Amino acid sequence: MGSSDNLSAVLKCAKTIALEDTPVPQPLPGQVQMRMHSVGICGSDVHYWQHMRIGDTYVVPEPMILGHESSGTVTKLGEGVTNLSVGDKVAIEPGVPCAHCSFCKAGTYNLCPDVAFLATPPIHGSLRRFHCHAASFCYKLPDSVSLEEGALLEPLAVAVHACRRAHITAGDRVLVCGAGPIGLVNAMVASASGATDIVCTDIDDKRLEMAKQCGATHVINVRGLTNEGAVEQIRIMLGGHKADKAIECSGAQPSVKLAIHSVKASGTVVLVGMGPYDEIKIPVMTMSTREIDIRGIFRYANCYPAALELVKSGKVDIKKLVTHRFPIEKTVEAFETTLRGEGIKIVINC
Ligand SMILES: [Zn+2]
Ligand SMILES: [Zn+2]
């Protein structure tokens, strides 16, 4: 356990993270201060670390604290906070919206143009010992859910949102493209949502082995396969059927194409993965003539309570994704391990 200092993982410039003591923040009205416990490393953290930007939309102009998949223990209450007490263990939903715009009013607050999202410029992240956050976006964890699991509610919430956007329901046949952390949580949530056949694709056999432990009923290594070959193998795995829904988590052009070709007429493809290009080719004729719905997702809204229930009930065992743990002092080593593609989910203990 760290001392009373506020060691923080600060992204200084491309490829440079410094561990610095920063002032301990005090909670504003409506906020709580937390002693942080677990912070998962996300692909976006690694991308900012390497490039100081994600596309042209998110550019880090000055040093920024990383981290947004996090949990902690409440140490101080700001004025007016009534939903939490000092000592509560909480999971932190990283995006705090404005509450006033039309999207917030409609409940689609993930689309709020003024959302303040941790470790998204210009907002500092939570990879530090002490952090303050809006109390209404902190979720008290029951004793049966650990702080590490609390941090992983963040990627799990992404999957809850994706599966909701795909309308996954009992008896569905689902294709999940890409078996990285986000593909794996989608397989878990699809399974918990009642999907009975779940095919996971990837180009790495180790990841596909993991997918089998996360709800995948079938896995297929698509490396070297033609689109037609992969479509046919998936159809055979699904007992001669096409998938009802596909959740594309790789962002790779061939994978998006495979998803569109692998769902049945009237099926749905949800695009979760983001590749390096803003524009990719899609088979429009195949999509239009078969009335396939292609849907985007952006983060999540109203998904933390469901993610927490999935873990609490045991329907999702999120902790099995954690392959490495590092103390905050070894943040750089943790990021380098993630960049090398080792392991699945890497968690930093603050
Ligand atoms: Zn994330
Ligand atoms: Zn708003």
Short mmCIF file of C-alpha atoms and ligand atoms in Angstrom, two decimals:
data_model
loop_
_atom_site.label_atom_id
_atom_site.label_comp_id
_atom_site.label_asym_id
_atom_site.label_seq_id
_atom_site.Cartn_x
_atom_site.Cartn_y
_atom_site.Cartn_z
CA MET A 1 0.00 0.00 0.00
CA GLY A 2 1.33 3.36 -1.00
CA SER A 3 1.83 6.19 1.40
CA SER A 4 -0.16 9.39 1.45
CA ASP A 5 1.59 10.68 -1.65
CA ASN A 6 -0.24 10.71 -4.96
CA LEU A 7 2.00 8.77 -7.30
CA SER A 8 0.51 9.23 -10.80
CA ALA A 9 1.32 7.76 -14.22
CA VAL A 10 1.77 10.83 -16.39
CA LEU A 11 2.06 10.60 -20.17
CA LYS A 12 4.69 13.27 -20.91
CA CYS A 13 5.24 12.82 -24.63
CA ALA A 14 5.11 9.96 -27.13
CA LYS A 15 6.56 6.75 -25.61
CA THR A 16 7.29 8.46 -22.29
CA ILE A 17 5.39 7.80 -19.08
CA ALA A 18 6.74 9.37 -15.90
CA LEU A 19 5.70 8.43 -12.39
CA GLU A 20 5.24 11.67 -10.56
CA ASP A 21 3.80 12.79 -7.28
CA THR A 22 0.87 15.08 -8.08
CA PRO A 23 -1.27 17.10 -5.65
CA VAL A 24 -3.92 15.03 -3.87
CA PRO A 25 -7.21 16.29 -5.38
CA GLN A 26 -10.01 17.39 -3.08
CA PRO A 27 -13.60 16.42 -3.93
CA LEU A 28 -15.82 19.11 -5.44
CA PRO A 29 -19.51 19.16 -4.54
CA GLY A 30 -21.06 15.91 -5.79
CA GLN A 31 -17.70 14.15 -5.99
CA VAL A 32 -15.92 11.58 -3.88
CA GLN A 33 -12.20 11.22 -3.31
CA MET A 34 -10.87 7.68 -3.62
CA ARG A 35 -7.73 5.78 -2.74
CA MET A 36 -7.33 4.01 -6.07
CA HIS A 37 -6.88 0.24 -6.11
CA SER A 38 -6.91 -1.34 -9.59
CA VAL A 39 -6.55 0.21 -13.03
CA GLY A 40 -6.74 -1.95 -16.18
CA ILE A 41 -4.66 -1.00 -19.19
CA CYS A 42 -6.79 -0.40 -22.28
CA GLY A 43 -5.78 -0.30 -25.93
CA SER A 44 -6.54 3.42 -25.95
CA ASP A 45 -4.03 4.05 -23.11
CA VAL A 46 -1.36 2.23 -25.09
CA HIS A 47 -2.25 4.13 -28.25
CA TYR A 48 -1.96 7.50 -26.50
CA TRP A 49 1.36 6.41 -25.02
CA GLN A 50 2.74 5.52 -28.45
CA HIS A 51 1.28 8.35 -30.53
CA MET A 52 -0.07 11.09 -28.20
CA ARG A 53 -3.30 10.89 -30.20
CA ILE A 54 -6.10 8.66 -31.44
CA GLY A 55 -7.00 9.72 -34.96
CA ASP A 56 -7.52 13.44 -35.44
CA THR A 57 -10.24 13.72 -32.82
CA TYR A 58 -8.26 12.98 -29.67
CA VAL A 59 -4.91 14.73 -29.43
CA VAL A 60 -2.93 15.01 -26.18
CA PRO A 61 -1.59 18.59 -26.17
CA GLU A 62 0.11 18.48 -22.77
CA PRO A 63 1.03 15.89 -20.11
CA MET A 64 -1.95 13.74 -19.15
CA ILE A 65 -2.49 11.10 -16.47
CA LEU A 66 -3.50 7.79 -18.08
CA GLY A 67 -6.04 5.16 -17.04
CA HIS A 68 -9.83 4.83 -17.14
CA GLU A 69 -10.67 1.23 -16.17
CA SER A 70 -10.58 1.71 -12.46
CA SER A 71 -11.80 1.15 -8.94
CA GLY A 72 -10.99 2.44 -5.49
CA THR A 73 -12.08 2.94 -1.90
CA VAL A 74 -13.89 6.13 -0.93
CA THR A 75 -11.77 8.29 1.36
CA LYS A 76 -13.68 11.59 1.39
CA LEU A 77 -17.13 12.84 0.44
CA GLY A 78 -17.73 16.12 -1.37
CA GLU A 79 -20.60 18.37 -0.40
CA GLY A 80 -24.02 16.88 -1.03
CA VAL A 81 -22.95 13.26 -1.63
CA THR A 82 -25.48 10.89 -0.12
CA ASN A 83 -25.18 7.69 -2.20
CA LEU A 84 -21.77 6.62 -0.84
CA SER A 85 -19.89 6.50 2.45
CA VAL A 86 -16.22 6.65 3.38
CA GLY A 87 -14.82 3.11 3.14
CA ASP A 88 -17.11 1.99 0.30
CA LYS A 89 -15.40 0.02 -2.47
CA VAL A 90 -16.52 1.40 -5.82
CA ALA A 91 -16.16 0.86 -9.56
CA ILE A 92 -15.73 4.09 -11.48
CA GLU A 93 -17.67 4.74 -14.70
CA PRO A 94 -15.14 6.98 -16.45
CA GLY A 95 -17.39 9.21 -18.54
CA VAL A 96 -19.30 11.99 -16.76
CA PRO A 97 -21.72 13.71 -19.16
CA CYS A 98 -23.15 17.24 -18.97
CA ALA A 99 -26.67 16.13 -17.93
CA HIS A 100 -28.31 18.98 -19.88
CA CYS A 101 -28.00 18.28 -23.62
CA SER A 102 -30.57 16.41 -25.71
CA PHE A 103 -28.47 13.21 -25.66
CA CYS A 104 -28.17 13.27 -21.89
CA LYS A 105 -31.90 13.91 -21.59
CA ALA A 106 -32.62 10.99 -23.92
CA GLY A 107 -30.43 8.64 -21.85
CA THR A 108 -27.85 8.24 -24.61
CA TYR A 109 -25.34 10.12 -22.53
CA ASN A 110 -22.39 8.36 -24.18
CA LEU A 111 -23.07 10.69 -27.12
CA CYS A 112 -22.97 13.85 -24.99
CA PRO A 113 -20.66 16.30 -26.79
CA ASP A 114 -19.44 17.64 -23.44
CA VAL A 115 -18.74 14.32 -21.71
CA ALA A 116 -15.64 14.40 -19.49
CA PHE A 117 -14.06 10.97 -19.96
CA LEU A 118 -11.01 9.89 -17.98
CA ALA A 119 -7.71 9.84 -19.86
CA THR A 120 -9.27 11.44 -22.91
CA PRO A 121 -7.76 14.86 -23.51
CA PRO A 122 -8.06 17.26 -21.79
CA ILE A 123 -9.27 15.10 -18.86
CA HIS A 124 -6.71 13.39 -16.65
CA GLY A 125 -7.13 9.67 -16.00
CA SER A 126 -7.25 7.65 -12.81
CA LEU A 127 -3.92 5.78 -12.85
CA ARG A 128 -2.83 7.38 -9.61
CA ARG A 129 -3.18 6.84 -5.88
CA PHE A 130 -5.87 9.45 -5.22
CA HIS A 131 -8.57 10.49 -7.64
CA CYS A 132 -11.86 12.42 -7.41
CA HIS A 133 -14.93 11.50 -9.44
CA ALA A 134 -18.67 12.27 -9.65
CA ALA A 135 -20.29 10.14 -6.95
CA SER A 136 -23.24 9.27 -9.18
CA PHE A 137 -20.82 7.60 -11.61
CA CYS A 138 -19.29 5.46 -8.86
CA TYR A 139 -20.94 2.09 -8.19
CA LYS A 140 -20.68 0.52 -4.77
CA LEU A 141 -19.36 -3.03 -4.98
CA PRO A 142 -20.89 -5.76 -2.83
CA ASP A 143 -18.46 -7.78 -0.69
CA SER A 144 -18.59 -10.62 -3.22
CA VAL A 145 -17.13 -8.45 -6.02
CA SER A 146 -13.45 -7.54 -5.74
CA LEU A 147 -11.94 -4.17 -6.56
CA GLU A 148 -10.06 -5.79 -9.43
CA GLU A 149 -13.34 -7.05 -10.87
CA GLY A 150 -14.73 -3.55 -10.29
CA ALA A 151 -12.06 -2.05 -12.55
CA LEU A 152 -12.92 -4.59 -15.26
CA LEU A 153 -16.55 -3.52 -15.29
CA GLU A 154 -15.35 -0.91 -17.80
CA PRO A 155 -14.54 -3.25 -20.70
CA LEU A 156 -17.48 -5.40 -19.61
CA ALA A 157 -19.78 -2.38 -19.99
CA VAL A 158 -18.54 -2.00 -23.58
CA ALA A 159 -19.72 -5.56 -24.24
CA VAL A 160 -23.07 -5.02 -22.52
CA HIS A 161 -23.65 -2.05 -24.79
CA ALA A 162 -22.52 -3.92 -27.93
CA CYS A 163 -24.75 -6.91 -27.14
CA ARG A 164 -27.68 -4.58 -26.49
CA ARG A 165 -27.06 -2.80 -29.80
CA ALA A 166 -26.98 -6.23 -31.47
CA HIS A 167 -30.22 -7.24 -29.68
CA ILE A 168 -28.69 -10.54 -28.65
CA THR A 169 -31.32 -12.80 -27.20
CA ALA A 170 -32.09 -16.40 -26.24
CA GLY A 171 -31.07 -18.95 -28.82
CA ASP A 172 -29.11 -16.55 -31.01
CA ARG A 173 -26.21 -17.69 -33.14
CA VAL A 174 -23.52 -15.09 -32.74
CA LEU A 175 -20.24 -14.45 -34.53
CA VAL A 176 -17.61 -12.55 -32.53
CA CYS A 177 -14.73 -11.37 -34.73
CA GLY A 178 -11.47 -10.85 -32.85
CA ALA A 179 -10.60 -12.55 -29.55
CA GLY A 180 -8.69 -9.74 -27.84
CA PRO A 181 -10.00 -8.45 -24.51
CA ILE A 182 -13.04 -6.77 -26.11
CA GLY A 183 -13.91 -9.79 -28.24
CA LEU A 184 -13.65 -12.01 -25.16
CA VAL A 185 -15.94 -9.85 -23.02
CA ASN A 186 -18.42 -9.79 -25.89
CA ALA A 187 -18.38 -13.59 -26.04
CA MET A 188 -18.99 -13.65 -22.27
CA VAL A 189 -21.92 -11.23 -22.42
CA ALA A 190 -23.42 -12.86 -25.53
CA SER A 191 -23.34 -16.17 -23.67
CA ALA A 192 -24.87 -14.63 -20.55
CA SER A 193 -27.53 -13.04 -22.76
CA GLY A 194 -28.71 -16.43 -23.97
CA ALA A 195 -26.83 -16.89 -27.23
CA THR A 196 -26.47 -20.64 -27.71
CA ASP A 197 -23.88 -20.76 -30.50
CA ILE A 198 -20.95 -18.38 -30.36
CA VAL A 199 -18.20 -18.55 -32.97
CA CYS A 200 -15.06 -16.55 -32.24
CA THR A 201 -12.50 -15.70 -34.90
CA ASP A 202 -8.91 -14.58 -34.51
CA ILE A 203 -5.52 -15.10 -36.11
CA ASP A 204 -3.88 -16.23 -32.84
CA ASP A 205 -4.52 -19.72 -31.49
CA LYS A 206 -3.67 -18.72 -27.90
CA ARG A 207 -6.44 -16.14 -27.93
CA LEU A 208 -8.86 -18.63 -29.43
CA GLU A 209 -8.06 -21.07 -26.61
CA MET A 210 -9.04 -18.31 -24.18
CA ALA A 211 -12.22 -17.63 -26.17
CA LYS A 212 -13.33 -21.21 -25.47
CA GLN A 213 -13.19 -20.39 -21.77
CA CYS A 214 -15.22 -17.23 -22.30
CA GLY A 215 -18.34 -18.70 -23.84
CA ALA A 216 -17.25 -19.45 -27.40
CA THR A 217 -18.77 -22.73 -28.54
CA HIS A 218 -16.63 -22.75 -31.69
CA VAL A 219 -13.41 -21.00 -32.67
CA ILE A 220 -11.79 -20.49 -36.04
CA ASN A 221 -8.33 -19.24 -36.93
CA VAL A 222 -8.97 -17.15 -40.04
CA ARG A 223 -5.30 -16.55 -40.87
CA GLY A 224 -4.74 -17.51 -44.49
CA LEU A 225 -8.39 -18.30 -45.16
CA THR A 226 -10.24 -16.65 -48.02
CA ASN A 227 -13.41 -14.75 -47.17
CA GLU A 228 -15.48 -17.45 -48.89
CA GLY A 229 -13.61 -20.20 -47.05
CA ALA A 230 -14.15 -18.58 -43.66
CA VAL A 231 -17.83 -17.87 -44.36
CA GLU A 232 -18.35 -21.51 -45.27
CA GLN A 233 -16.53 -22.86 -42.20
CA ILE A 234 -18.58 -20.63 -39.93
CA ARG A 235 -21.78 -21.80 -41.62
CA ILE A 236 -20.79 -25.43 -41.03
CA MET A 237 -19.95 -24.70 -37.37
CA LEU A 238 -23.41 -23.19 -36.99
CA GLY A 239 -25.07 -26.37 -38.20
CA GLY A 240 -25.62 -25.05 -41.71
CA HIS A 241 -26.97 -21.68 -40.58
CA LYS A 242 -25.62 -18.18 -40.90
CA ALA A 243 -25.16 -16.12 -37.75
CA ASP A 244 -28.09 -14.04 -36.49
CA LYS A 245 -25.78 -11.31 -35.20
CA ALA A 246 -22.11 -10.47 -35.56
CA ILE A 247 -20.00 -8.36 -33.23
CA GLU A 248 -16.88 -7.17 -35.01
CA CYS A 249 -14.12 -6.37 -32.50
CA SER A 250 -10.97 -6.32 -34.64
CA GLY A 251 -11.52 -3.32 -36.88
CA ALA A 252 -9.69 -5.16 -39.65
CA GLN A 253 -11.15 -4.73 -43.13
CA PRO A 254 -11.29 -8.47 -44.00
CA SER A 255 -12.98 -9.13 -40.67
CA VAL A 256 -15.68 -6.51 -41.26
CA LYS A 257 -16.32 -8.09 -44.64
CA LEU A 258 -16.46 -11.56 -43.09
CA ALA A 259 -18.98 -10.36 -40.49
CA ILE A 260 -21.28 -8.93 -43.18
CA HIS A 261 -21.07 -12.08 -45.29
CA SER A 262 -21.59 -14.38 -42.29
CA VAL A 263 -24.87 -13.02 -40.95
CA LYS A 264 -28.21 -14.10 -42.31
CA ALA A 265 -30.53 -11.85 -44.29
CA SER A 266 -32.07 -9.39 -41.76
CA GLY A 267 -29.07 -9.96 -39.45
CA THR A 268 -27.17 -7.31 -37.52
CA VAL A 269 -23.48 -6.43 -37.51
CA VAL A 270 -22.20 -4.26 -34.69
CA LEU A 271 -18.87 -2.56 -35.33
CA VAL A 272 -16.93 -2.34 -32.08
CA GLY A 273 -13.34 -2.55 -33.28
CA MET A 274 -11.62 0.46 -34.69
CA GLY A 275 -8.78 -0.09 -37.11
CA PRO A 276 -6.24 2.48 -38.20
CA TYR A 277 -8.41 3.83 -41.02
CA ASP A 278 -11.48 5.99 -40.76
CA GLU A 279 -12.74 4.64 -44.07
CA ILE A 280 -12.89 1.00 -45.13
CA LYS A 281 -14.68 -0.82 -47.94
CA ILE A 282 -17.87 -2.69 -47.14
CA PRO A 283 -19.83 -5.02 -49.44
CA VAL A 284 -22.83 -2.74 -49.94
CA MET A 285 -24.69 -5.02 -52.35
CA THR A 286 -24.52 -7.96 -49.94
CA MET A 287 -25.62 -5.71 -47.13
CA SER A 288 -28.49 -3.94 -48.92
CA THR A 289 -30.06 -6.82 -50.76
CA ARG A 290 -30.15 -8.85 -47.54
CA GLU A 291 -31.27 -5.98 -45.31
CA ILE A 292 -28.35 -6.30 -42.93
CA ASP A 293 -28.16 -3.63 -40.26
CA ILE A 294 -24.68 -2.28 -39.56
CA ARG A 295 -24.54 -0.45 -36.25
CA GLY A 296 -21.81 1.58 -34.60
CA ILE A 297 -21.16 1.81 -30.89
CA PHE A 298 -19.43 4.44 -28.82
CA ARG A 299 -18.47 3.44 -25.29
CA TYR A 300 -21.74 2.72 -23.35
CA ALA A 301 -24.60 4.28 -21.45
CA ASN A 302 -26.54 2.80 -18.54
CA CYS A 303 -24.47 -0.39 -18.74
CA TYR A 304 -22.51 -0.36 -15.46
CA PRO A 305 -25.39 -1.68 -13.33
CA ALA A 306 -25.89 -4.63 -15.71
CA ALA A 307 -22.14 -5.30 -15.88
CA LEU A 308 -22.00 -5.36 -12.09
CA GLU A 309 -24.97 -7.75 -11.86
CA LEU A 310 -23.36 -10.10 -14.37
CA VAL A 311 -20.24 -10.34 -12.21
CA LYS A 312 -22.11 -10.46 -8.90
CA SER A 313 -24.41 -13.24 -10.11
CA GLY A 314 -21.48 -15.29 -11.38
CA LYS A 315 -22.86 -15.29 -14.93
CA VAL A 316 -19.62 -13.63 -16.05
CA ASP A 317 -16.24 -14.49 -14.52
CA ILE A 318 -14.37 -11.38 -15.58
CA LYS A 319 -11.28 -11.99 -13.44
CA LYS A 320 -10.16 -14.89 -15.63
CA LEU A 321 -9.05 -12.29 -18.21
CA VAL A 322 -6.36 -10.93 -15.90
CA THR A 323 -3.00 -12.42 -16.86
CA HIS A 324 -0.59 -9.89 -15.34
CA ARG A 325 -0.56 -7.57 -12.34
CA PHE A 326 1.97 -4.79 -11.73
CA PRO A 327 2.40 -2.25 -8.93
CA ILE A 328 2.00 1.36 -10.06
CA GLU A 329 5.77 1.86 -9.68
CA LYS A 330 6.16 -0.61 -12.60
CA THR A 331 3.65 1.12 -14.88
CA VAL A 332 6.12 1.40 -17.77
CA GLU A 333 6.85 -2.34 -17.59
CA ALA A 334 3.09 -2.99 -17.57
CA PHE A 335 2.59 -0.88 -20.69
CA GLU A 336 5.53 -2.51 -22.46
CA THR A 337 4.08 -5.94 -21.65
CA THR A 338 0.73 -4.86 -23.10
CA LEU A 339 2.38 -3.43 -26.22
CA ARG A 340 4.20 -6.72 -26.83
CA GLY A 341 0.80 -8.41 -26.93
CA GLU A 342 1.60 -10.63 -23.98
CA GLY A 343 -1.27 -11.76 -21.85
CA ILE A 344 -4.83 -10.55 -22.11
CA LYS A 345 -5.76 -8.04 -19.44
CA ILE A 346 -3.05 -6.30 -17.50
CA VAL A 347 -3.97 -4.60 -14.25
CA ILE A 348 -2.00 -2.05 -12.26
CA ASN A 349 -2.34 -1.95 -8.49
CA CYS A 350 -2.08 1.59 -7.17
ZN ZN B 1 -11.04 0.95 -22.10
ZN ZN B 2 -24.84 16.07 -22.33
#
